[in-house]
Amino acid sequence: MKVRGRDVDPAGDHGLSIGRVLGRQLPGALQDVGQDARIGRPDVQDHEDGGGQLSREGLDEAPEGFDPTRGRADHDDVAPEDVLPSGAWNLSGLCARDDRLSVILWAPPMIAPLPFPERSVDNSWWREGVLYQVYVRSFADSNGDGVGDLAGLTARLDHLDWLGVEGIWLSPTMPSPNADWGYDVADYLNVDPELGTLADLDRLIAEAGRRGIRVLLDLVPNHTSDRHAWFLEARAAREAARRDWYVWADPGAGGGPPNDWPSVFDGPAWTFDTATGQYYLHQFLAEQPDLNWWNDEVRNAFDQILRFWFDRGIAGFRIDVAHSIVKDPELRTLDTHPGVHDVMRRWRRLADSADPQRILLGETHVRAVEAMAAFYGTGEDELHLAFNFPFVYADFDARLAAVVAETEALLPKTAWPVWTGSNHDAGRFPTRWCDGDEARTRLALMAILTLRGTPVLYYGDEIGMTEVELTPEQLRDPVGLRRWPDHAGRDPMRTPMQWSSREGAGFTDAGAVPWLPLGDHRACNVGDQHRDPASILSFTRELIALRRRLADLRSGAYEQLDAPPGTWAWRRGDSVVVALNLSEEEALVQGVEGMIAASTSPERRGEELSGALTLDAWAGAVVENASPWRSANRSKSRRSNNAIVTP
Ligand code: NOJ
């Protein structure tokens, strides 16, 4: 039997310390018992692919009666969920034998059947791998203050490794007064003390790197906090050296704002500065003054910021408000000033000249696919990846295919699409698209993870986490605070990650008050779904594994296929077909041959198809070894009964 590549005789007590078995130092309690921690039962499963999961909170959550300083437990056996909420390895028991602590490990059977292919090692990771957004404040709290932090995230990396994620984007980590929860940055070269320290971030980058996971930071170049030293200086006097780093304008006719621009967060986009007699621009809150990107010093300052973080080992940035950092100098209303593309090209040169090359993922919040496509430049000289908001906001029905077709048609040849359904502003797709329905959630995951492009999952998508209803007293987001009761703002989609059914959800300590309320973690959590081979989590992982296994699924061309109304089918490369039934009626998709490699109904995996695929309402399948097929635009003459006809 092998345990993480080492031969282990399962028949007894081997004297292998867990630290050695897992190939890393043990933090916390088990380190105290050090060499006395042993594999103590012959039921350790053969399991080579999973990540070890002796996380710090797992150890901190050692059961009552276990005294780490004495290195013994008064229990003979402890349920795994009492000790470790998730992970490829579960600790199923701590046993005190004589004076020695024995540790019993088991791997749930769901992990064994699928060999998990290797992650990519070259520069294709951001195209072929899956990215994952971590809203740090809500992911994992290491110190019981109710706020997620970098150390908590580091302790949960094994989950992301196990899931098969290749890169994580961290929502803002820089010091901030939190008027807009991190999107009001007061210092671009540091870490917010509530989230940790620079050393914690270094450790996160190193630990993630050891698992082959890259870390992207959130860069906020459109505006700073009004408490940033630059703005304090700028507003001190009209003659201030940094006055022109921000967008100032004299009052308009009648002494009002210079124009009628509204703030995205309601009210005018201008605030009058009494001391200096001018208005300053803020597309968002008054606490978020916009920078003036026509000023070369601002551009140079951001070059330094990019380099600073590249040197610390981050793999790139998600760029906040990428579409509108440059304002029209005459204050005319434009969705996007073309000058923004110069800045994108400048950053692309910086990212490309770093070794290894870094990537830029833009929040291109524009309504038209064409405008989004422009942010790829030639395909190789602006953003590597641009978020597709027309896709995010499309209804989840067969018309989604139209957005995908438009994207495929309009992106430059060498550009690479991005598919996402959830984020910290737009909401969670299991709620927005799927109304909490599990079948639809699986279908949405199947689409996001099998289209041509980079999927970006939002924390909790992998377990189908839904938005949480909050009372007005529980709101923290400035948007909800301003718009309640018409709009609850963005807190419902930012609630803590649901790791386990325990008090605190494995997010924070039992008894601690999380910064936002927990959702229904007893009904939906990582730990329970990890143990269930038929869960949404197992399904998500299976799809990610399939991407790794099938080259066509990673990089094959997309071609939409003829399919009956209410369904959407496409081919990837020569050998893979994906078919989704986005309707309430059973559907028959004809012309499909091959083997079902993944299905929204797990029991259909392995089914051979010889010419027809029946799909229940809201069901879908990925078919491998698929026969050559006529595409939607080549097979018109051969259609009959709205079905696909084999060529
Ligand atoms: C977009 C971010 O995603 C959002 O959360 C933030 O409020 C605004 N930009 C302002 O930075």
PDB file of N, CA and C and ligand atoms in Angstrom, residues 133 135 169 172 180-184 218 220 222-223 264-265 283-285 288 318 320-321 323 363 365 389 423-425 477-479 490 494, ligand 1:
ATOM      1  N   GLN A 133     -12.031  32.083  -6.835  1.00  0.00           N
ATOM      2  CA  GLN A 133     -12.012  33.355  -6.106  1.00  0.00           C
ATOM      3  C   GLN A 133     -12.231  33.116  -4.625  1.00  0.00           C
ATOM      4  N   TYR A 135     -12.931  35.026  -1.251  1.00  0.00           N
ATOM      5  CA  TYR A 135     -13.272  36.263  -0.556  1.00  0.00           C
ATOM      6  C   TYR A 135     -12.685  36.096   0.842  1.00  0.00           C
ATOM      7  N   TRP A 169      -7.665  33.725  -6.818  1.00  0.00           N
ATOM      8  CA  TRP A 169      -7.697  35.188  -6.809  1.00  0.00           C
ATOM      9  C   TRP A 169      -8.232  35.593  -5.449  1.00  0.00           C
ATOM     10  N   PRO A 172      -9.587  41.861  -2.110  1.00  0.00           N
ATOM     11  CA  PRO A 172      -8.525  42.742  -1.608  1.00  0.00           C
ATOM     12  C   PRO A 172      -7.913  42.365  -0.260  1.00  0.00           C
ATOM     13  N   ASP A 180     -15.560  50.143   1.719  1.00  0.00           N
ATOM     14  CA  ASP A 180     -16.087  49.216   0.709  1.00  0.00           C
ATOM     15  C   ASP A 180     -15.329  47.888   0.799  1.00  0.00           C
ATOM     16  N   TRP A 181     -15.131  47.409   2.016  1.00  0.00           N
ATOM     17  CA  TRP A 181     -14.531  46.112   2.297  1.00  0.00           C
ATOM     18  C   TRP A 181     -13.319  45.791   1.430  1.00  0.00           C
ATOM     19  N   GLY A 182     -12.308  46.617   1.579  1.00  0.00           N
ATOM     20  CA  GLY A 182     -11.024  46.338   0.928  1.00  0.00           C
ATOM     21  C   GLY A 182     -10.858  47.057  -0.394  1.00  0.00           C
ATOM     22  N   TYR A 183     -11.973  47.462  -1.033  1.00  0.00           N
ATOM     23  CA  TYR A 183     -11.862  48.154  -2.312  1.00  0.00           C
ATOM     24  C   TYR A 183     -11.624  49.657  -2.128  1.00  0.00           C
ATOM     25  N   ASP A 184     -11.162  50.020  -0.941  1.00  0.00           N
ATOM     26  CA  ASP A 184     -10.733  51.392  -0.668  1.00  0.00           C
ATOM     27  C   ASP A 184      -9.361  51.233  -0.008  1.00  0.00           C
ATOM     28  N   ASP A 218      -5.904  41.160  -5.855  1.00  0.00           N
ATOM     29  CA  ASP A 218      -6.846  42.107  -6.424  1.00  0.00           C
ATOM     30  C   ASP A 218      -6.167  43.473  -6.435  1.00  0.00           C
ATOM     31  N   VAL A 220      -6.553  47.498  -7.165  1.00  0.00           N
ATOM     32  CA  VAL A 220      -7.629  48.496  -7.257  1.00  0.00           C
ATOM     33  C   VAL A 220      -7.033  49.819  -7.757  1.00  0.00           C
ATOM     34  N   ASN A 222      -8.503  52.118  -9.905  1.00  0.00           N
ATOM     35  CA  ASN A 222      -9.415  53.198 -10.289  1.00  0.00           C
ATOM     36  C   ASN A 222      -9.467  54.283  -9.230  1.00  0.00           C
ATOM     37  N   HIS A 223      -9.344  53.850  -7.972  1.00  0.00           N
ATOM     38  CA  HIS A 223      -9.502  54.794  -6.864  1.00  0.00           C
ATOM     39  C   HIS A 223      -8.689  54.308  -5.675  1.00  0.00           C
ATOM     40  N   VAL A 264     -21.887  54.816  -8.931  1.00  0.00           N
ATOM     41  CA  VAL A 264     -22.429  53.461  -9.058  1.00  0.00           C
ATOM     42  C   VAL A 264     -23.199  53.104  -7.781  1.00  0.00           C
ATOM     43  N   PHE A 265     -22.787  53.692  -6.672  1.00  0.00           N
ATOM     44  CA  PHE A 265     -23.424  53.386  -5.390  1.00  0.00           C
ATOM     45  C   PHE A 265     -24.460  54.448  -4.994  1.00  0.00           C
ATOM     46  N   GLN A 283     -16.337  57.384  -8.635  1.00  0.00           N
ATOM     47  CA  GLN A 283     -17.361  56.560  -9.300  1.00  0.00           C
ATOM     48  C   GLN A 283     -18.116  55.710  -8.298  1.00  0.00           C
ATOM     49  N   PHE A 284     -17.498  55.491  -7.133  1.00  0.00           N
ATOM     50  CA  PHE A 284     -18.147  54.650  -6.119  1.00  0.00           C
ATOM     51  C   PHE A 284     -18.440  55.536  -4.900  1.00  0.00           C
ATOM     52  N   LEU A 285     -17.936  55.200  -3.710  1.00  0.00           N
ATOM     53  CA  LEU A 285     -18.248  55.993  -2.526  1.00  0.00           C
ATOM     54  C   LEU A 285     -17.403  57.272  -2.478  1.00  0.00           C
ATOM     55  N   GLN A 288     -13.880  56.817  -1.806  1.00  0.00           N
ATOM     56  CA  GLN A 288     -13.074  56.150  -2.839  1.00  0.00           C
ATOM     57  C   GLN A 288     -12.780  57.129  -3.993  1.00  0.00           C
ATOM     58  N   ARG A 318      -6.081  40.362 -10.498  1.00  0.00           N
ATOM     59  CA  ARG A 318      -7.428  40.664 -10.993  1.00  0.00           C
ATOM     60  C   ARG A 318      -7.507  42.179 -10.884  1.00  0.00           C
ATOM     61  N   ASP A 320      -9.500  45.531 -10.694  1.00  0.00           N
ATOM     62  CA  ASP A 320     -10.804  46.093 -10.368  1.00  0.00           C
ATOM     63  C   ASP A 320     -11.155  47.227 -11.344  1.00  0.00           C
ATOM     64  N   VAL A 321     -12.406  47.270 -11.751  1.00  0.00           N
ATOM     65  CA  VAL A 321     -12.921  48.346 -12.609  1.00  0.00           C
ATOM     66  C   VAL A 321     -12.006  48.588 -13.825  1.00  0.00           C
ATOM     67  N   HIS A 323     -12.371  48.482 -16.829  1.00  0.00           N
ATOM     68  CA  HIS A 323     -12.962  49.120 -18.013  1.00  0.00           C
ATOM     69  C   HIS A 323     -13.042  50.641 -17.903  1.00  0.00           C
ATOM     70  N   GLU A 363     -11.601  43.009 -14.473  1.00  0.00           N
ATOM     71  CA  GLU A 363     -13.031  43.170 -14.221  1.00  0.00           C
ATOM     72  C   GLU A 363     -13.555  44.118 -15.296  1.00  0.00           C
ATOM     73  N   HIS A 365     -16.325  45.272 -16.714  1.00  0.00           N
ATOM     74  CA  HIS A 365     -17.760  45.289 -16.418  1.00  0.00           C
ATOM     75  C   HIS A 365     -18.483  46.106 -17.481  1.00  0.00           C
ATOM     76  N   PHE A 389     -19.187  39.724 -18.419  1.00  0.00           N
ATOM     77  CA  PHE A 389     -20.403  40.042 -17.664  1.00  0.00           C
ATOM     78  C   PHE A 389     -21.694  39.789 -18.444  1.00  0.00           C
ATOM     79  N   ASN A 423     -19.860  35.837  -8.274  1.00  0.00           N
ATOM     80  CA  ASN A 423     -18.770  36.586  -7.650  1.00  0.00           C
ATOM     81  C   ASN A 423     -19.332  37.422  -6.504  1.00  0.00           C
ATOM     82  N   HIS A 424     -18.484  38.207  -5.898  1.00  0.00           N
ATOM     83  CA  HIS A 424     -18.868  38.928  -4.685  1.00  0.00           C
ATOM     84  C   HIS A 424     -19.759  40.132  -4.957  1.00  0.00           C
ATOM     85  N   ASP A 425     -20.005  40.451  -6.224  1.00  0.00           N
ATOM     86  CA  ASP A 425     -20.902  41.563  -6.573  1.00  0.00           C
ATOM     87  C   ASP A 425     -22.181  41.058  -7.240  1.00  0.00           C
ATOM     88  N   ASP A 477     -22.466  45.743   3.923  1.00  0.00           N
ATOM     89  CA  ASP A 477     -22.072  46.293   2.629  1.00  0.00           C
ATOM     90  C   ASP A 477     -22.699  47.676   2.430  1.00  0.00           C
ATOM     91  N   PRO A 478     -21.898  48.673   2.022  1.00  0.00           N
ATOM     92  CA  PRO A 478     -22.473  50.017   1.847  1.00  0.00           C
ATOM     93  C   PRO A 478     -23.648  50.040   0.868  1.00  0.00           C
ATOM     94  N   VAL A 479     -23.630  49.125  -0.100  1.00  0.00           N
ATOM     95  CA  VAL A 479     -24.718  49.119  -1.086  1.00  0.00           C
ATOM     96  C   VAL A 479     -26.025  48.713  -0.413  1.00  0.00           C
ATOM     97  N   ARG A 490     -24.705  43.283  -1.264  1.00  0.00           N
ATOM     98  CA  ARG A 490     -23.884  42.140  -1.644  1.00  0.00           C
ATOM     99  C   ARG A 490     -23.522  41.208  -0.496  1.00  0.00           C
ATOM    100  N   ARG A 494     -21.691  36.982   0.331  1.00  0.00           N
ATOM    101  CA  ARG A 494     -20.350  37.064   0.927  1.00  0.00           C
ATOM    102  C   ARG A 494     -20.286  36.362   2.284  1.00  0.00           C
TER     103      ARG A 494
HETATM  104  C1  NOJ B   1     -15.763  46.289  -8.226  1.00  0.00           C
HETATM  105  C2  NOJ B   1     -15.614  45.410  -7.034  1.00  0.00           C
HETATM  106  O1  NOJ B   1     -15.749  44.084  -7.441  1.00  0.00           O
HETATM  107  C3  NOJ B   1     -16.662  45.841  -6.048  1.00  0.00           C
HETATM  108  O2  NOJ B   1     -16.806  44.944  -4.999  1.00  0.00           O
HETATM  109  C4  NOJ B   1     -16.283  47.198  -5.558  1.00  0.00           C
HETATM  110  O3  NOJ B   1     -17.297  47.683  -4.695  1.00  0.00           O
HETATM  111  C5  NOJ B   1     -16.130  48.170  -6.733  1.00  0.00           C
HETATM  112  N1  NOJ B   1     -15.410  47.612  -7.828  1.00  0.00           N
HETATM  113  C6  NOJ B   1     -15.385  49.374  -6.299  1.00  0.00           C
HETATM  114  O4  NOJ B   1     -14.034  49.060  -6.115  1.00  0.00           O
END
